[in-house]
Amino acid sequence: MRGRRWYSVGVDAQVYPYEREQLERFMDALNSLDFIAGPVASGRVNDPPRLGIQVSVEASDPTKAITRALDAFEKAAAEAGIVTEEILRAEVMTEDYLDWSLNEPPEQLVGVAEIAGILGVSKQRVSELWSDPRFPRPVAELAAGPVWRLSMLKRFIDEWPRRPGRPRKAEARG
């Protein structure tokens, strides 16, 4: 039998609307169950209400850790009078893996100018390529322009059928 170790478990659920007092009772209930609870996530304004936790769980394996976290989530929600509609996410990782992942460099974001530099083309050409259905959709569109994750562009860059030189102009009809 393996020894016990610490796991970080994340749980997100779609819930029915709840009041701030219920949220406080939910967190108190989690703490009374001896869970080290992280911040609660509640989703964006127009989305259905969500409730999420990130907890540290001591268990002998990941399956037991996630089961304990789900049970605690459901028990705390019931004690607080929060009705869970559906569990949307349940994720488990060792605390060591969590520490490692938090020390990874963040994903590199690029805009039109950076893509132009990578491809060796003009910003106007990048804007044309953006209309190609094979070109990935941006992760965000800011006032300064669209933004992509560099990792999203790798496949397009590798498969892009680059043709050197300028395209030929159609011959004038006489």
N, CA, C and O of each residue as an XYZ file, in Angstrom:
696
protein
N       0.848     -1.194      0.000
C       0.000      0.000      0.000
C       0.885      1.246      0.000
O       1.844      1.338      0.766
N       0.558      2.182     -0.850
C       1.340      3.416     -0.927
C       1.043      4.301      0.272
O      -0.012      4.210      0.900
N       2.017      5.166      0.570
C       1.818      6.118      1.652
C       0.887      7.243      1.218
O       0.544      7.373      0.043
N       0.495      8.036      2.179
C      -0.386      9.167      1.895
C       0.456     10.327      1.406
O       1.613     10.477      1.800
N      -0.121     11.137      0.554
C       0.543     12.341      0.063
C      -0.498     13.414     -0.185
O      -1.700     13.152     -0.138
N      -0.031     14.619     -0.449
C      -0.936     15.740     -0.670
C      -1.239     15.903     -2.145
O      -0.360     15.782     -2.999
N      -2.515     16.183     -2.427
C      -2.990     16.447     -3.786
C      -3.705     17.791     -3.804
O      -4.315     18.202     -2.816
N      -3.620     18.454     -4.923
C      -4.402     19.671     -5.142
C      -5.571     19.272     -6.035
O      -5.378     18.714     -7.115
N      -6.784     19.564     -5.574
C      -7.983     19.169     -6.314
C      -8.821     20.413     -6.599
O      -9.125     21.197     -5.699
N      -9.187     20.576     -7.868
C     -10.062     21.672     -8.272
C     -11.425     21.130     -8.657
O     -11.533     20.121     -9.353
N     -12.456     21.808     -8.198
C     -13.830     21.414     -8.518
C     -14.591     22.673     -8.907
O     -14.542     23.671     -8.188
N     -15.289     22.638    -10.028
C     -16.180     23.718    -10.452
C     -17.537     23.113    -10.740
O     -17.638     22.045    -11.344
N     -18.587     23.807    -10.301
C     -19.947     23.316    -10.516
C     -20.842     24.450    -10.961
O     -20.665     25.602    -10.565
N     -21.801     24.103    -11.787
C     -22.876     25.055    -12.100
C     -23.890     24.911    -10.971
O     -24.293     23.802    -10.621
N     -24.292     26.039    -10.411
C     -25.198     26.023     -9.266
C     -26.363     26.966     -9.534
O     -26.335     27.779    -10.458
N     -27.371     26.836     -8.710
C     -28.469     27.793     -8.767
C     -28.021     29.064     -8.055
O     -27.132     28.996     -7.207
N     -28.597     30.205     -8.364
C     -28.155     31.457     -7.723
C     -28.130     31.335     -6.195
O     -28.984     30.691     -5.587
N     -27.131     31.970     -5.608
C     -26.962     31.919     -4.154
C     -26.605     33.312     -3.637
O     -26.198     34.191     -4.398
N     -26.767     33.488     -2.341
C     -26.479     34.764     -1.682
C     -25.077     34.735     -1.071
O     -24.492     33.670     -0.877
N     -24.560     35.903     -0.779
C     -23.218     36.016     -0.188
C     -23.124     35.253      1.143
O     -22.103     34.628      1.429
N     -24.171     35.305      1.939
C     -24.163     34.606      3.226
C     -24.013     33.096      3.011
O     -23.327     32.416      3.775
N     -24.666     32.581      1.958
C     -24.548     31.157      1.656
C     -23.105     30.810      1.268
O     -22.596     29.747      1.624
N     -22.464     31.709      0.545
C     -21.083     31.496      0.151
C     -20.185     31.442      1.388
O     -19.291     30.600      1.474
N     -20.423     32.335      2.338
C     -19.645     32.329      3.580
C     -19.875     31.040      4.356
O     -18.930     30.476      4.906
N     -21.131     30.561      4.410
C     -21.417     29.295      5.098
C     -20.743     28.123      4.377
O     -20.278     27.178      5.014
N     -20.696     28.198      3.052
C     -20.030     27.162      2.250
C     -18.551     27.076      2.620
O     -18.030     25.986      2.858
N     -17.875     28.226      2.668
C     -16.448     28.238      3.006
C     -16.225     27.771      4.444
O     -15.279     27.033      4.718
N     -17.096     28.202      5.362
C     -16.984     27.748      6.756
C     -17.152     26.228      6.842
O     -16.432     25.559      7.583
N     -18.101     25.695      6.083
C     -18.339     24.246      6.091
C     -17.113     23.498      5.558
O     -16.746     22.455      6.100
N     -16.483     24.017      4.510
C     -15.270     23.373      3.987
C     -14.160     23.384      5.031
O     -13.475     22.382      5.238
N     -13.991     24.525      5.684
C     -12.952     24.624      6.709
C     -13.219     23.683      7.875
O     -12.286     23.116      8.444
N     -14.492     23.516      8.235
C     -14.824     22.609      9.338
C     -14.568     21.153      8.957
O     -14.415     20.304      9.835
N     -14.520     20.858      7.669
C     -14.227     19.500      7.202
C     -12.711     19.275      7.062
O     -12.271     18.275      6.495
N     -11.926     20.221      7.590
C     -10.455     20.145      7.571
C      -9.860     20.201      6.164
O      -8.878     19.522      5.867
N     -10.459     21.007      5.317
C      -9.901     21.243      3.994
C      -9.269     22.616      3.961
O      -9.824     23.583      4.483
N      -8.108     22.694      3.344
C      -7.473     23.986      3.115
C      -8.048     24.479      1.793
O      -7.627     24.043      0.721
N      -9.010     25.389      1.877
C      -9.752     25.815      0.685
C      -9.126     27.043      0.057
O      -8.733     27.983      0.749
N      -9.039     27.022     -1.262
C      -8.562     28.177     -2.012
C      -9.714     29.080     -2.365
O     -10.841     28.853     -1.924
N      -9.449     30.108     -3.158
C     -10.497     31.076     -3.504
C     -11.646     30.435     -4.278
O     -11.477     29.434     -4.975
N     -12.790     31.033     -4.134
C     -13.989     30.552     -4.809
C     -14.141     31.312     -6.116
O     -14.014     32.536     -6.140
N     -14.414     30.593     -7.213
C     -14.620     31.220     -8.517
C     -16.109     31.259     -8.812
O     -16.821     30.298     -8.521
N     -16.588     32.349     -9.383
C     -18.031     32.441     -9.610
C     -18.410     32.708    -11.059
O     -19.584     32.963    -11.328
N     -17.496     32.663    -11.988
C     -17.850     32.834    -13.395
C     -18.049     34.279    -13.800
O     -17.909     35.185    -12.979
N     -18.377     34.498    -15.073
C     -18.569     35.838    -15.617
C     -20.011     36.282    -15.420
O     -20.884     35.465    -15.126
N     -20.253     37.555    -15.578
C     -21.547     38.174    -15.272
C     -22.720     37.505    -15.985
O     -23.729     37.219    -15.340
N     -22.626     37.248    -17.275
C     -23.764     36.712    -18.026
C     -23.822     35.187    -18.060
O     -24.749     34.616    -18.634
N     -22.845     34.527    -17.452
C     -22.845     33.066    -17.416
C     -23.761     32.570    -16.309
O     -24.072     33.315    -15.380
N     -24.198     31.313    -16.399
C     -24.942     30.736    -15.278
C     -24.040     30.740    -14.041
O     -22.819     30.661    -14.177
N     -24.618     30.830    -12.837
C     -23.792     30.886    -11.626
C     -22.917     29.634    -11.488
O     -23.358     28.510    -11.732
N     -21.675     29.868    -11.092
C     -20.728     28.776    -10.859
C     -20.134     28.927     -9.478
O     -20.081     30.021     -8.916
N     -19.697     27.826     -8.954
C     -19.017     27.818     -7.672
C     -17.840     26.874     -7.812
O     -17.999     25.750     -8.287
N     -16.672     27.312     -7.408
C     -15.490     26.479     -7.558
C     -14.597     26.541     -6.343
O     -14.598     27.522     -5.601
N     -13.833     25.479     -6.149
C     -12.860     25.435     -5.061
C     -11.557     24.842     -5.580
O     -11.538     24.097     -6.560
N     -10.499     25.181     -4.915
C      -9.215     24.525     -5.096
C      -8.796     24.131     -3.688
O      -8.573     25.002     -2.847
N      -8.684     22.834     -3.415
C      -8.396     22.367     -2.063
C      -7.183     21.449     -2.051
O      -6.862     20.801     -3.048
N      -6.528     21.409     -0.922
C      -5.448     20.457     -0.689
C      -6.035     19.279      0.072
O      -6.723     19.456      1.077
N      -5.755     18.065     -0.420
C      -6.328     16.846      0.152
C      -5.205     15.851      0.391
O      -4.374     15.615     -0.486
N      -5.185     15.268      1.584
C      -4.235     14.200      1.854
C      -4.944     12.877      1.596
O      -6.020     12.621      2.137
N      -4.329     12.035      0.760
C      -4.950     10.757      0.409
C      -3.871      9.782     -0.059
O      -2.726     10.168     -0.293
N      -4.255      8.518     -0.189
C      -3.297      7.501     -0.621
C      -3.144      7.438     -2.135
O      -2.147      6.918     -2.634
N      -4.130      7.968     -2.878
C      -4.017      7.987     -4.338
C      -4.930      9.078     -4.903
O      -5.782      9.603     -4.186
N      -4.757      9.423     -6.193
C      -5.541     10.510     -6.789
C      -7.048     10.259     -6.800
O      -7.831     11.194     -6.631
N      -7.455      9.026     -6.995
C      -8.888      8.714     -7.029
C      -9.523      9.016     -5.675
O     -10.602      9.605     -5.607
N      -8.856      8.615     -4.609
C      -9.389      8.894     -3.269
C      -9.383     10.396     -2.993
O     -10.303     10.907     -2.354
N      -8.362     11.108     -3.464
C      -8.278     12.557     -3.250
C      -9.435     13.274     -3.939
O     -10.062     14.149     -3.342
N      -9.719     12.921     -5.165
C     -10.788     13.608     -5.892
C     -12.152     13.232     -5.323
O     -13.058     14.064     -5.280
N     -12.301     11.986     -4.888
C     -13.563     11.561     -4.269
C     -13.805     12.331     -2.971
O     -14.918     12.790     -2.715
N     -12.754     12.470     -2.148
C     -12.894     13.234     -0.894
C     -13.260     14.682     -1.175
O     -14.111     15.249     -0.488
N     -12.619     15.300     -2.193
C     -12.899     16.707     -2.507
C     -14.326     16.876     -3.020
O     -15.012     17.819     -2.626
N     -14.781     15.985     -3.884
C     -16.161     16.068     -4.393
C     -17.174     15.883     -3.270
O     -18.171     16.602     -3.199
N     -16.917     14.920     -2.398
C     -17.823     14.699     -1.258
C     -17.877     15.943     -0.367
O     -18.952     16.360      0.063
N     -16.709     16.530     -0.096
C     -16.659     17.730      0.748
C     -17.369     18.896      0.075
O     -18.081     19.653      0.735
N     -17.182     19.044     -1.227
C     -17.842     20.116     -1.974
C     -19.358     19.980     -1.843
O     -20.049     20.940     -1.501
N     -19.865     18.780     -2.118
C     -21.309     18.552     -2.081
C     -21.876     18.713     -0.667
O     -22.967     19.256     -0.494
N     -21.135     18.241      0.345
C     -21.592     18.379      1.733
C     -21.612     19.851      2.145
O     -22.579     20.308      2.756
N     -20.549     20.600      1.816
C     -20.483     22.024      2.173
C     -21.580     22.813      1.456
O     -22.200     23.696      2.048
N     -21.818     22.493      0.181
C     -22.881     23.175     -0.577
C     -24.240     22.901      0.066
O     -25.049     23.816      0.221
N     -24.494     21.641      0.441
C     -25.773     21.294      1.077
C     -25.935     22.022      2.412
O     -27.018     22.526      2.711
N     -24.870     22.081      3.218
C     -24.935     22.779      4.506
C     -25.199     24.270      4.328
O     -25.835     24.902      5.172
N     -24.707     24.829      3.220
C     -24.885     26.261      2.965
C     -26.198     26.554      2.251
O     -26.563     27.717      2.080
N     -26.906     25.516      1.835
C     -28.158     25.717      1.100
C     -27.939     26.090     -0.355
O     -28.811     26.688     -0.984
N     -26.774     25.738     -0.893
C     -26.472     25.995     -2.308
C     -26.780     24.730     -3.087
O     -26.269     23.655     -2.772
N     -27.619     24.863     -4.106
C     -28.033     23.705     -4.897
C     -27.108     23.570     -6.106
O     -26.985     24.486     -6.919
N     -26.466     22.415     -6.203
C     -25.571     22.116     -7.320
C     -26.378     21.537     -8.471
O     -27.113     20.563     -8.307
N     -26.229     22.151     -9.632
C     -26.922     21.638    -10.812
C     -26.087     20.573    -11.513
O     -26.600     19.524    -11.902
N     -24.782     20.860    -11.672
C     -23.921     19.931    -12.401
C     -22.459     20.214    -12.061
O     -22.056     21.374    -11.971
N     -21.659     19.153    -11.870
C     -20.220     19.312    -11.711
C     -19.645     19.524    -13.108
O     -19.845     18.697    -13.997
N     -18.930     20.633    -13.301
C     -18.372     20.975    -14.607
C     -16.925     20.521    -14.762
O     -16.481     20.194    -15.863
N     -16.187     20.505    -13.637
C     -14.772     20.150    -13.692
C     -14.362     19.554    -12.364
O     -14.742     20.044    -11.301
N     -13.579     18.485    -12.437
C     -12.930     17.908    -11.266
C     -11.533     17.501    -11.730
O     -11.382     16.648    -12.605
N     -10.520     18.120    -11.136
C      -9.152     17.926    -11.602
C      -8.252     17.679    -10.400
O      -8.372     18.354     -9.377
N      -7.352     16.713    -10.523
C      -6.458     16.386     -9.420
C      -5.016     16.346     -9.924
O      -4.741     15.909    -11.041
N      -4.105     16.815     -9.070
C      -2.669     16.720     -9.355
C      -1.921     16.657     -8.032
O      -2.413     17.119     -7.003
N      -0.744     16.088     -8.072
C       0.047     16.063     -6.848
C       0.474     17.492     -6.516
O       0.568     18.343     -7.401
N       0.730     17.741     -5.244
C       1.205     19.068     -4.838
C       2.550     19.364     -5.497
O       2.821     20.512     -5.849
N       3.404     18.337     -5.673
C       4.690     18.537     -6.340
C       4.490     18.998     -7.785
O       5.186     19.896     -8.258
N       3.521     18.369     -8.490
C       3.247     18.772     -9.865
C       2.691     20.189     -9.907
O       3.047     20.969    -10.790
N       1.826     20.526     -8.966
C       1.286     21.882     -8.900
C       2.413     22.892     -8.724
O       2.450     23.905     -9.423
N       3.331     22.628     -7.798
C       4.470     23.530     -7.588
C       5.280     23.674     -8.871
O       5.662     24.783     -9.242
N       5.541     22.567     -9.547
C       6.300     22.603    -10.799
C       5.569     23.439    -11.851
O       6.180     24.273    -12.520
N       4.250     23.211    -11.997
C       3.496     23.922    -13.039
C       3.420     25.420    -12.767
O       3.368     26.218    -13.703
N       3.414     25.806    -11.497
C       3.370     27.230    -11.157
C       4.694     27.924    -11.476
O       4.735     29.147    -11.608
N       5.767     27.155    -11.601
C       7.066     27.730    -11.925
C       7.376     27.701    -13.417
O       8.429     28.180    -13.838
N       6.469     27.143    -14.223
C       6.642     27.145    -15.670
C       6.481     28.563    -16.196
O       5.684     29.331    -15.659
N       7.226     28.924    -17.239
C       7.031     30.267    -17.803
C       5.628     30.388    -18.402
O       5.086     29.405    -18.908
N       5.042     31.574    -18.350
C       3.698     31.745    -18.900
C       3.695     31.584    -20.417
O       4.713     31.761    -21.085
N       2.535     31.246    -20.930
C       2.349     31.094    -22.381
C       2.669     32.417    -23.067
O       2.238     33.479    -22.617
N       3.429     32.349    -24.162
C       3.790     33.565    -24.890
C       2.623     34.000    -25.779
O       2.080     33.204    -26.545
N       2.250     35.275    -25.662
C       1.193     35.854    -26.484
C       1.823     36.698    -27.577
O       2.840     37.357    -27.359
N       1.205     36.672    -28.770
C       1.715     37.444    -29.906
C       0.572     38.156    -30.605
O      -0.567     37.690    -30.614
N       0.903     39.293    -31.189
C      -0.048     40.061    -31.985
C       0.368     40.043    -33.445
O       1.258     39.290    -33.837
N      -0.273     40.865    -34.234
C      -0.028     40.910    -35.677
C       1.432     41.236    -35.974
O       2.040     40.590    -36.827
N       2.008     42.226    -35.286
C       3.397     42.619    -35.557
C       4.366     41.467    -35.277
O       5.292     41.232    -36.054
N       4.154     40.743    -34.161
C       5.043     39.631    -33.831
C       4.899     38.502    -34.845
O       5.893     37.894    -35.240
N       3.671     38.219    -35.268
C       3.456     37.169    -36.268
C       4.116     37.561    -37.587
O       4.725     36.721    -38.250
N       3.999     38.820    -37.967
C       4.647     39.300    -39.192
C       6.148     39.051    -39.113
O       6.755     38.606    -40.087
N       6.748     39.334    -37.967
C       8.182     39.102    -37.801
C       8.538     37.625    -37.888
O       9.535     37.263    -38.513
N       7.737     36.771    -37.270
C       7.990     35.327    -37.285
C       7.899     34.782    -38.709
O       8.735     33.983    -39.130
N       6.876     35.222    -39.448
C       6.658     34.719    -40.809
C       7.482     35.445    -41.863
O       7.624     34.966    -42.988
N       8.027     36.606    -41.494
C       8.797     37.387    -42.466
C       7.905     38.022    -43.510
O       8.270     38.088    -44.684
N       6.731     38.492    -43.094
C       5.782     39.138    -44.008
C       5.338     40.462    -43.394
O       5.721     40.797    -42.274
N       4.535     41.200    -44.131
C       4.024     42.467    -43.620
C       2.842     42.218    -42.674
O       2.249     41.140    -42.676
N       2.516     43.224    -41.876
C       1.344     43.127    -40.996
C       0.076     42.997    -41.840
O      -0.870     42.317    -41.444
N       0.062     43.649    -43.000
C      -1.098     43.540    -43.885
C      -1.276     42.092    -44.339
O      -2.399     41.595    -44.412
N      -0.161     41.414    -44.644
C      -0.236     40.014    -45.078
C      -0.772     39.131    -43.938
O      -1.530     38.193    -44.184
N      -0.380     39.431    -42.702
C      -0.901     38.669    -41.559
C      -2.409     38.847    -41.476
O      -3.139     37.891    -41.216
N      -2.874     40.071    -41.698
C      -4.317     40.313    -41.672
C      -5.032     39.510    -42.756
O      -6.146     39.032    -42.541
N      -4.400     39.360    -43.915
C      -4.977     38.527    -44.984
C      -4.981     37.060    -44.570
O      -5.966     36.352    -44.781
N      -3.876     36.605    -43.979
C      -3.789     35.202    -43.551
C      -4.827     34.887    -42.478
O      -5.319     33.762    -42.390
N      -5.153     35.881    -41.669
C      -6.117     35.705    -40.594
C      -7.473     35.266    -41.145
O      -8.230     34.592    -40.447
N      -7.789     35.637    -42.385
C      -9.064     35.235    -42.982
C      -9.038     33.790    -43.491
O     -10.087     33.240    -43.828
N      -7.858     33.171    -43.550
C      -7.721     31.770    -43.964
C      -8.338     30.889    -42.870
O      -7.984     31.042    -41.701
N      -9.252     29.969    -43.217
C      -9.902     29.137    -42.190
C      -8.921     28.263    -41.411
O      -9.240     27.814    -40.310
N      -7.742     28.016    -41.960
C      -6.736     27.208    -41.256
C      -6.002     28.021    -40.194
O      -5.367     27.460    -39.301
N      -6.095     29.346    -40.297
C      -5.411     30.210    -39.337
C      -6.187     30.190    -38.024
O      -7.406     30.364    -38.037
N      -5.516     29.984    -36.892
C      -6.248     29.900    -35.618
C      -6.946     31.205    -35.256
O      -6.493     32.287    -35.630
N      -8.029     31.094    -34.541
C      -8.767     32.262    -34.053
C      -7.993     32.869    -32.881
O      -7.384     32.133    -32.104
N      -8.006     34.176    -32.742
C      -7.303     34.797    -31.614
C      -7.959     34.439    -30.281
O      -9.152     34.140    -30.221
N      -7.159     34.474    -29.216
C      -7.703     34.209    -27.881
C      -8.407     35.445    -27.338
O      -9.250     35.346    -26.447
N      -8.054     36.623    -27.883
C      -8.690     37.871    -27.452
C      -8.509     38.911    -28.549
O      -7.557     38.873    -29.329
N      -9.455     39.839    -28.580
C      -9.337     40.984    -29.482
C      -9.350     42.233    -28.619
O     -10.379     42.619    -28.064
N      -8.183     42.855    -28.519
C      -8.011     44.047    -27.699
C      -8.124     45.291    -28.571
O      -8.192     45.189    -29.796
N      -8.145     46.453    -27.950
C      -8.171     47.699    -28.710
C      -6.943     47.791    -29.618
O      -7.007     48.382    -30.696
N      -5.829     47.205    -29.180
C      -4.597     47.228    -29.976
C      -4.606     46.183    -31.085
O      -3.718     46.187    -31.937
N      -5.581     45.299    -31.089
C      -5.672     44.278    -32.130
C      -5.809     42.886    -31.547
O      -5.847     42.720    -30.328
N      -5.883     41.880    -32.418
C      -6.057     40.504    -31.967
C      -4.766     39.968    -31.325
O      -3.663     40.424    -31.622
N      -4.950     38.982    -30.434
C      -3.835     38.356    -29.728
C      -4.003     36.841    -29.815
O      -5.102     36.312    -29.645
N      -2.887     36.151    -30.084
C      -2.870     34.695    -30.170
C      -1.860     34.138    -29.189
O      -0.922     34.828    -28.790
N      -2.057     32.871    -28.798
C      -1.011     32.132    -28.089
C      -0.048     31.631    -29.164
O      -0.474     31.098    -30.188
N       1.231     31.802    -28.927
C       2.221     31.367    -29.912
C       2.077     29.876    -30.196
O       2.241     29.444    -31.337
N       1.773     29.088    -29.168
C       1.626     27.642    -29.367
C       0.488     27.312    -30.335
O       0.547     26.302    -31.036
N      -0.551     28.161    -30.380
C      -1.671     27.940    -31.305
C      -1.228     28.118    -32.757
O      -1.794     27.504    -33.661
N      -0.227     28.949    -32.978
C       0.206     29.270    -34.334
C       1.230     28.280    -34.885
O       1.469     28.245    -36.092
N       1.833     27.479    -34.015
C       2.906     26.572    -34.447
C       2.458     25.670    -35.595
O       3.185     25.515    -36.576
N       1.291     25.084    -35.487
C       0.816     24.165    -36.536
C       0.623     24.900    -37.860
O       1.039     24.416    -38.912
N      -0.012     26.078    -37.801
C      -0.208     26.849    -39.031
C       1.133     27.203    -39.651
O       1.321     27.060    -40.859
N       2.067     27.665    -38.827
C       3.388     28.060    -39.336
C       4.080     26.872    -39.991
O       4.669     27.008    -41.064
N       4.011     25.696    -39.344
C       4.658     24.499    -39.889
C       4.025     24.029    -41.195
O       4.722     23.504    -42.063
N       2.716     24.211    -41.346
C       2.002     23.710    -42.525
C       1.732     24.782    -43.579
O       1.195     24.470    -44.642
N       2.090     26.030    -43.311
C       1.783     27.128    -44.225
C       2.554     26.955    -45.529
O       3.782     26.877    -45.511
N       1.852     26.893    -46.659
C       2.527     26.716    -47.954
C       3.086     28.047    -48.465
O       2.534     28.648    -49.387
N       4.157     28.487    -47.875
C       4.729     29.782    -48.236
C       5.285     29.729    -49.651
O       6.010     28.806    -50.024
N       4.927     30.737    -50.419
C       5.437     30.881    -51.781
C       6.298     32.140    -51.816
O       5.821     33.224    -51.482
N       7.566     32.005    -52.219
C       8.428     33.185    -52.241
C       7.998     34.185    -53.303
O       7.381     33.821    -54.304
N       8.329     35.441    -53.073
C       8.036     36.487    -54.051
C       6.618     36.990    -53.946
O       5.814     36.496    -53.155
N       6.331     37.977    -54.756
C       4.998     38.576    -54.783
C       4.098     37.785    -55.722
O       4.578     37.230    -56.710
N       2.817     37.723    -55.435
C       1.909     37.019    -56.361
C       1.822     37.778    -57.678
O       1.926     39.004    -57.717
N       1.627     37.018    -58.761
C       1.508     37.653    -60.083
C       0.209     38.400    -60.193
O      -0.816     37.975    -59.660
N       0.254     39.519    -60.889
C      -0.971     40.280    -61.157
C      -1.635     39.660    -62.389
O      -0.972     39.176    -63.306
N      -2.948     39.694    -62.374
C      -3.681     39.168    -63.536
C      -3.350     40.037    -64.754
O      -3.297     41.264    -64.663
N      -3.129     39.373    -65.897
C      -2.800     40.145    -67.090
C      -3.999     40.967    -67.522
O      -5.144     40.520    -67.440
N      -3.716     42.176    -67.983
C      -4.783     43.067    -68.445
C      -5.393     42.498    -69.713
O      -4.688     41.988    -70.583
N      -6.698     42.592    -69.803
C      -7.412     42.074    -70.996
C      -7.436     43.172    -72.049
O      -7.670     44.341    -71.742
N      -7.200     42.797    -73.247
C      -7.106     43.776    -74.314
C      -8.257     43.938    -75.148
O      -8.241     44.752    -76.071
